[in-house]
Coordinates of C-alpha atoms in Angstrom, one line a residue:
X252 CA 99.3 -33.4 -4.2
X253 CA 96.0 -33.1 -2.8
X254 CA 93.9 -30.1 -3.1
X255 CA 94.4 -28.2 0.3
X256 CA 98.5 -28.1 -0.5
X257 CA 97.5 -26.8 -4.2
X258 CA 96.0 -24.1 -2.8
X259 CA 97.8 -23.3 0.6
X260 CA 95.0 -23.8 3.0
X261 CA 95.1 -26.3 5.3
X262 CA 91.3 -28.0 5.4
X263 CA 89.0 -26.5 7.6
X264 CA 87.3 -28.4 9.9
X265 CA 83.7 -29.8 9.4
X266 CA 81.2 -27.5 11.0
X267 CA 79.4 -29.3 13.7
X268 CA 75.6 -30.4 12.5
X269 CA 72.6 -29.4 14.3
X270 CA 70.9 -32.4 15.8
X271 CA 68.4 -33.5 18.1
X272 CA 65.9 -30.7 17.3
X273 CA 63.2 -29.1 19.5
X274 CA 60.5 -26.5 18.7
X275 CA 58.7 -24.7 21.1
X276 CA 56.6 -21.8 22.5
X277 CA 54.6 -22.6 18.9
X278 CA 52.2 -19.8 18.3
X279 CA 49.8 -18.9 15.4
X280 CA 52.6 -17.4 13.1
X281 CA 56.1 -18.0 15.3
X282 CA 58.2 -20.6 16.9
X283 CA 61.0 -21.2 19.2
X284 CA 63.7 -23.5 17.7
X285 CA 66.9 -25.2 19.3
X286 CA 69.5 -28.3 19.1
X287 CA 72.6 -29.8 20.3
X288 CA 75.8 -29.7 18.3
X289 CA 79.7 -30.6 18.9
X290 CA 81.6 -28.4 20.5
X291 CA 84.3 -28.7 17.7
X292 CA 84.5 -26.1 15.5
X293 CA 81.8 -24.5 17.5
X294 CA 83.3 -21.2 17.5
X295 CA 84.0 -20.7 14.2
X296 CA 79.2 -20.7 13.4
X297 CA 78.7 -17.0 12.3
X298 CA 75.0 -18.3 10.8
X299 CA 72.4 -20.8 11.1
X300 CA 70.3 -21.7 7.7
X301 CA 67.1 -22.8 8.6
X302 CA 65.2 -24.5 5.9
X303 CA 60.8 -24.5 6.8
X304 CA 58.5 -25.5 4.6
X305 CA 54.7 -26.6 4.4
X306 CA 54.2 -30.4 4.5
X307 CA 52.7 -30.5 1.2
X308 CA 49.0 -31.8 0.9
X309 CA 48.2 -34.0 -1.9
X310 CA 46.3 -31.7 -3.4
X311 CA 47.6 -28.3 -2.5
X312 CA 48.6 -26.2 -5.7
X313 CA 51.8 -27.5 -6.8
X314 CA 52.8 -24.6 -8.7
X315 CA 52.3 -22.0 -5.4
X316 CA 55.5 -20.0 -3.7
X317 CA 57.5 -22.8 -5.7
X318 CA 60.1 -19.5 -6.3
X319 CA 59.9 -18.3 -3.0
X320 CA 63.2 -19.2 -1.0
X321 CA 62.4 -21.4 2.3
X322 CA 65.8 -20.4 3.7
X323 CA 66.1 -18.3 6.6
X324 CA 69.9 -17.3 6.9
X325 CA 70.1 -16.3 10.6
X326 CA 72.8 -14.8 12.4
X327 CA 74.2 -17.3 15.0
X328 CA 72.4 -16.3 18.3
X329 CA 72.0 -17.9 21.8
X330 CA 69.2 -20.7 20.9
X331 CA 66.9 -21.3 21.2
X332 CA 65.8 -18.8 18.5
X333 CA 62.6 -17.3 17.9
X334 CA 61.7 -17.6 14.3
X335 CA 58.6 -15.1 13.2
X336 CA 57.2 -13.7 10.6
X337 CA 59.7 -14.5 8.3
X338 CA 57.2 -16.6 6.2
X339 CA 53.8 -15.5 7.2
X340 CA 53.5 -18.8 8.9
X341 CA 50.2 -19.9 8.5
X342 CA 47.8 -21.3 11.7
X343 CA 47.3 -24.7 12.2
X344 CA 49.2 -25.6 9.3
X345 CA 51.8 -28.8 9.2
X346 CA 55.8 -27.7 8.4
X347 CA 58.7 -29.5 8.2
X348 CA 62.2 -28.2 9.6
X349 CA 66.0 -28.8 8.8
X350 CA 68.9 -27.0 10.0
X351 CA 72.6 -26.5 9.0
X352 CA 75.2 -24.5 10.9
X353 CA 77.1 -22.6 8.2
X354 CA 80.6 -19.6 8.8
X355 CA 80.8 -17.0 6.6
X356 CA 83.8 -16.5 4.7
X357 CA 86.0 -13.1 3.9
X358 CA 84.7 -13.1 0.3
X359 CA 81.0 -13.5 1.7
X360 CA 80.9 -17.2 0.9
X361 CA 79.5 -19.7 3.2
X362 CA 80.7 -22.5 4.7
X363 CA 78.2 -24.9 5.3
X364 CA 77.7 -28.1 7.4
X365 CA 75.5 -31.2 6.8
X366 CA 71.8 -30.7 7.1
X367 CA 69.9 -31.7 10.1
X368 CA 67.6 -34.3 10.3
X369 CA 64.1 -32.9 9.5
X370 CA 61.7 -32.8 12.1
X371 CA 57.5 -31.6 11.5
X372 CA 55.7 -29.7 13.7
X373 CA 52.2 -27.6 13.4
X374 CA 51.6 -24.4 14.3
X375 CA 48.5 -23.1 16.7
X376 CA 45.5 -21.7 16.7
X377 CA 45.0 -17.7 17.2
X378 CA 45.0 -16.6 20.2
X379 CA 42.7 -14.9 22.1
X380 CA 44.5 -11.7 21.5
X381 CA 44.5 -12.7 17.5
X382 CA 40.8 -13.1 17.6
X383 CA 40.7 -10.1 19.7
X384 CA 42.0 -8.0 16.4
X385 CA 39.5 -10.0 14.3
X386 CA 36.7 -8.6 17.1
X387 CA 37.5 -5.4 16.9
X388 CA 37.8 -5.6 12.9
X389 CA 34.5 -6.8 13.2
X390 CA 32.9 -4.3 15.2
X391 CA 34.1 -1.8 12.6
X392 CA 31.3 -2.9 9.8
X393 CA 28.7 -4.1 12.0
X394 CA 26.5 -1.4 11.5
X395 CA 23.2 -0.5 13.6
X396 CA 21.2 -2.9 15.3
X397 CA 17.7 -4.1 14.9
X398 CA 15.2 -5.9 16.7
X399 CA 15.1 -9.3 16.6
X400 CA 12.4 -12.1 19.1
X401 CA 13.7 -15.7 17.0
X402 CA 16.6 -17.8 16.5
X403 CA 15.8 -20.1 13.9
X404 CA 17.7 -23.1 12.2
X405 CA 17.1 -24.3 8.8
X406 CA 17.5 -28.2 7.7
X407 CA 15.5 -31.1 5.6
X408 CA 12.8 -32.6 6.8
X409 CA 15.3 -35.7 7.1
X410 CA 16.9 -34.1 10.1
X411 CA 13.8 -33.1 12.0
X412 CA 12.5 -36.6 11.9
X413 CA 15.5 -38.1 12.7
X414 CA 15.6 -35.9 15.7
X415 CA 12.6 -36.7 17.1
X416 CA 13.2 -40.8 16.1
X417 CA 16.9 -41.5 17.5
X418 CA 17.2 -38.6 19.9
X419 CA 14.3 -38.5 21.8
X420 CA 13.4 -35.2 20.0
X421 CA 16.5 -33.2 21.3
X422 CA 18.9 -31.6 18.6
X423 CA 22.2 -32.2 19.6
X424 CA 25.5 -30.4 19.3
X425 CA 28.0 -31.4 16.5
X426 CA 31.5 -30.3 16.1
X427 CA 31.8 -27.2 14.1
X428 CA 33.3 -27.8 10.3
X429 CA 36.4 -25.9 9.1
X430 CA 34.5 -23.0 7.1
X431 CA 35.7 -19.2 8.2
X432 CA 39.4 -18.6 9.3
X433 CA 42.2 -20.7 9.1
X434 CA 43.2 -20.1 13.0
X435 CA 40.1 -20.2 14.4
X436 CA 40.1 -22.4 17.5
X437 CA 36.4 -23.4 17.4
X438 CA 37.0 -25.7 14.0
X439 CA 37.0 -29.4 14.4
X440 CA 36.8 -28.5 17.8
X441 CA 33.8 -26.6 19.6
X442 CA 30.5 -28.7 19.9
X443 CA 27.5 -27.0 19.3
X444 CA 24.1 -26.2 16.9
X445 CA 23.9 -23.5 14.8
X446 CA 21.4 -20.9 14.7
X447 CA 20.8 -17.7 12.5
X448 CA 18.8 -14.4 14.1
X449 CA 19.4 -12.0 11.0
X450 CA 15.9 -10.3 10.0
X451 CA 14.6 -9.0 7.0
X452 CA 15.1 -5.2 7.2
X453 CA 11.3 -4.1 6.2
X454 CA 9.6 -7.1 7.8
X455 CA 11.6 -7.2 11.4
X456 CA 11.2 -11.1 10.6
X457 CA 13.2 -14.0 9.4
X458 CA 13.9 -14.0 5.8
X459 CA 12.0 -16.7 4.2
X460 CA 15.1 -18.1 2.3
X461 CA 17.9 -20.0 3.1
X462 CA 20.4 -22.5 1.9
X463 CA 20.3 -24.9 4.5
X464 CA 16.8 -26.7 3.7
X465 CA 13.1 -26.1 3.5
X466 CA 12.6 -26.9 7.5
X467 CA 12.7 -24.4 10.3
X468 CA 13.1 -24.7 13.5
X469 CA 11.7 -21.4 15.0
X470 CA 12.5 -20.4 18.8
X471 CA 11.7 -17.2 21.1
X472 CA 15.2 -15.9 21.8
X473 CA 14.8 -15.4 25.5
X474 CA 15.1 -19.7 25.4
X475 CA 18.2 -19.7 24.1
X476 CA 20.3 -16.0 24.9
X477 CA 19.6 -15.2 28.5
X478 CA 21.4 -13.9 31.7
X479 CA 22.0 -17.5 32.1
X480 CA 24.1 -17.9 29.0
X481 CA 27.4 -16.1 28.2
X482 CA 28.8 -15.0 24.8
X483 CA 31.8 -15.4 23.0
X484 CA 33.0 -13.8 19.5
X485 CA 34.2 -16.7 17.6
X486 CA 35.3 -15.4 14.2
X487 CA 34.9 -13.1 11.1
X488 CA 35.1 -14.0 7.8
X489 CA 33.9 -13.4 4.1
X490 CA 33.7 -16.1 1.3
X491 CA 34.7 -13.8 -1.5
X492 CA 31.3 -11.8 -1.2
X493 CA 30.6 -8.4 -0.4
X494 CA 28.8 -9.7 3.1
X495 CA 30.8 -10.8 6.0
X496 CA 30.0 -13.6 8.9
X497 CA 30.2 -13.3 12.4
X498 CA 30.2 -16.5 14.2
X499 CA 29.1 -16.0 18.2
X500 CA 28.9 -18.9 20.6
X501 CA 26.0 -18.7 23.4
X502 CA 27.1 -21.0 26.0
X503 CA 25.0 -21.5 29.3
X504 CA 26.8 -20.4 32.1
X505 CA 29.4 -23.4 33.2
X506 CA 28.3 -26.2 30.9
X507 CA 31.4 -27.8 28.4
X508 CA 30.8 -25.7 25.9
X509 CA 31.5 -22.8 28.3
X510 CA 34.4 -23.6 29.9
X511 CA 36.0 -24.7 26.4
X512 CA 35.0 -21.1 25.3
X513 CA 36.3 -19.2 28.6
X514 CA 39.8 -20.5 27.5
X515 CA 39.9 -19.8 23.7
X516 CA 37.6 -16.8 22.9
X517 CA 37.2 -13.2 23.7
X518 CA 34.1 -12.8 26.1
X519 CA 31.4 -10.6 24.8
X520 CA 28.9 -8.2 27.4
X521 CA 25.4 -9.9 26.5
X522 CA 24.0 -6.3 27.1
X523 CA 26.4 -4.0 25.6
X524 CA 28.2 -5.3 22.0
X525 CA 27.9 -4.4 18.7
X526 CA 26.5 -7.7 17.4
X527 CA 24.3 -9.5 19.5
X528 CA 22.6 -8.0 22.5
X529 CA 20.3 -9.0 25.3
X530 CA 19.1 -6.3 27.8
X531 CA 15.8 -6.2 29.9
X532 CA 12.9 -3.3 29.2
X533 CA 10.4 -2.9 31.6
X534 CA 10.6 -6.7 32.9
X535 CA 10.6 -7.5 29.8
X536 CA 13.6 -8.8 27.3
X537 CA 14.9 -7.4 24.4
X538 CA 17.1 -8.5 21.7
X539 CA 18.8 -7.1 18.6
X540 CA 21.2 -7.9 16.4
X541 CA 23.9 -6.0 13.8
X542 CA 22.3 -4.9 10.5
X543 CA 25.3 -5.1 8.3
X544 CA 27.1 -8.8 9.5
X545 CA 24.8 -12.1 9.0
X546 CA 25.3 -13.4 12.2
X547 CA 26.0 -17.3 12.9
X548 CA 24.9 -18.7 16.1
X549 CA 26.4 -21.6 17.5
X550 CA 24.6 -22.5 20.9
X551 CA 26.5 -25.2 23.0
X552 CA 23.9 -27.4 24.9
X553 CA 21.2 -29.9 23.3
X554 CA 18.0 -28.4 22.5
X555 CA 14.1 -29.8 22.4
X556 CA 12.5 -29.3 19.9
X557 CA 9.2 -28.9 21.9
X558 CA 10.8 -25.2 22.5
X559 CA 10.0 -24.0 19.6
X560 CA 8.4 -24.9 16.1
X561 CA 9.1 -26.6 13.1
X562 CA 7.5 -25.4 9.9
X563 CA 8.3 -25.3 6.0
X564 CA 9.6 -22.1 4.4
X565 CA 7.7 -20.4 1.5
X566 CA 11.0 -19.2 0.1
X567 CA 14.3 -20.6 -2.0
X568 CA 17.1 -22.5 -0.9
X569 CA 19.6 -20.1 -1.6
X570 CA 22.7 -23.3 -2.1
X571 CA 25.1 -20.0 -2.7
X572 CA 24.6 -18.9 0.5
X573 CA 26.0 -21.8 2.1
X574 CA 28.9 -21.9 4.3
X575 CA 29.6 -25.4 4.7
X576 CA 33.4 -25.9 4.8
X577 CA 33.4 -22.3 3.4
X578 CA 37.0 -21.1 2.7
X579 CA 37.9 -17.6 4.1
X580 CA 39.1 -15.0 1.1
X581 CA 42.7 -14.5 2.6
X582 CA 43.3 -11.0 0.4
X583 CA 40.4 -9.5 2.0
X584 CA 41.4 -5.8 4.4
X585 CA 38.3 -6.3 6.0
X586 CA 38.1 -9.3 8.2
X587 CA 41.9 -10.7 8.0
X588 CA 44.5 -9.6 10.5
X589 CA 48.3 -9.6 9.8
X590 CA 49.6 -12.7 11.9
X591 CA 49.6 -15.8 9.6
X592 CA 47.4 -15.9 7.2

């Protein structure tokens, strides 16, 4: 006889698979998920198992969370279902989906059906509330602030002369690299040039390191930071190192690079903040900037060269210091908030 006779129970029917998948509402570190299934059997679901992991990278550690269980067993709610939290889901990170309908059993067995088809999505970028916590974390450590009258930027003599050969001696903006947090929305995305103001403590001057070359480009600060130019907090990060960044973006008011901010990042007073601050004195202006952060400027629009000054640098190039493609420390309490890491 066949097996359902042996053992007294008649065969249960299949339990309806989950097809058709959409994800939605897709934030930093949650999702909305929901499908279409059969109405056969439909009444007999107790539990969803929803199986997420990362789309592995080629060369992502291959030994990492390999123990870690990628099932969700959730209880069978109207969908579409939130998922949250569950898996620290990262920001802007790849992940693919599958989905089986399963019934619990009296003896706490499952019943399962066939898995989904797997479908990939990506998460997003933080918020501005996220970034809002990273701001705030931020302000925390800045410390005092000192006077500052120059933004500078450091490169090889290379780049100056290619400047003033191919662009009619106007730096240009270039899409900001992936260094600092995972979720920040300026990454690959925001076009600008970057600019430091950090002084030397003693000297109320710019250090004469840096890792970025033995060229600087020198310019007052009223050019660049002005009533005419708003400014955003754009992230906070530390490479492992006892010093943390803070990347600002000074955008003139209603050019690209400002209305692309406006969206995406927290809007800072140019007069009153704790990192970067711009306030007039008897008709004149005054500037200062946080002691205890190294500040990372990224201004939006093109800038001449005849602004300012380039001249060489009687100090090291510091290569440590560099933050190229820097990778943010993800254990550190200081500068990471608890959405997706």
């Amino acid at each position: 006889g066949n097996k359902s006779q042996d053992s007294g129970i008649a065969e249960m029917e299949e339990l309806p698979v989950p097809h058709n998948i959409k994800i939605s509402n897709i934030t930093c570190d949650s999702f909305k998920i929901s499908w279409d299934m059969d109405s056969k059997s439909k009444d007999r679901i107790t539990h969803y198992f929803i199986d997420l992991n990362k789309k592995e990278n080629k060369n992502s550690n291959k030994f990492k969370h390999k123990d870690v269980p990628t099932k969700l067993v959730a209880k069978a709610v109207p969908l579409p279902m939130t998922v949250r939290g569950h898996w620290f889901l990262s920001p802007r990170t790849e992940y693919t989906v599958a989905v089986q309908t399963a019934s619990k059993q009296v003896d706490g067995d499952y019943v399962v059906s066939e898995w989904s088809e797997i479908i990939e999505f990506c998460t997003a970028d933080y918020s501005k509330v996220h970034l809002t916590q990273l701001l705030e974390k931020a302000e925390v450590i800045a410390g005092r602030m000192l006077k500052l009258s120059v933004f500078y930027r450091n490169q090889h003599k290379e780049y100056f002369d290619y400047i003033r050969e191919h662009h009619g001696n106007a730096m240009q903006p270039s899409v900001k690299d992936n260094s600092g947090s995972h979720g920040s929305p300026i990454s690959g995305k925001l076009e600008g040039i970057f600019f430091s103001c950090n002084t030397e403590f003693n000297t109320g001057k710019p250090p004469q390191d840096s890792p970025y070359g033995r060229y600087r480009f020198e310019i007052a600060a009223e050019k660049l930071f002005n009533p005419n130019t708003n400014l955003y907090f754009g992230d906070f990060y530390c490479m492992y190192t006892a010093y943390h960044y803070v990347i600002l973006v000074i955008a003139p008011v209603g050019s690209p690079g400002d209305e692309f901010c406006k969206l995406r990042l927290p809007q800072l007073n140019i007069k009153d903040n704790k990192f970067l601050t711009c306030d007039e004195e008897d008709g004149v202006m005054v500037y200062h900037h946080a002691q205890d952060v190294i500040l990372e400027v990224i201004y939006t629009d093109p800038v001449d060269l005849s602004l300012g000054t380039v001249a060489e640098i009687t100090g090291h190039q510091l290569m440590s210091l560099s933050t190229a493609n820097a990778k943010k420390d993800p254990s550190c309490k200081t500068c990471n908030i608890s959405v997706g890491r």
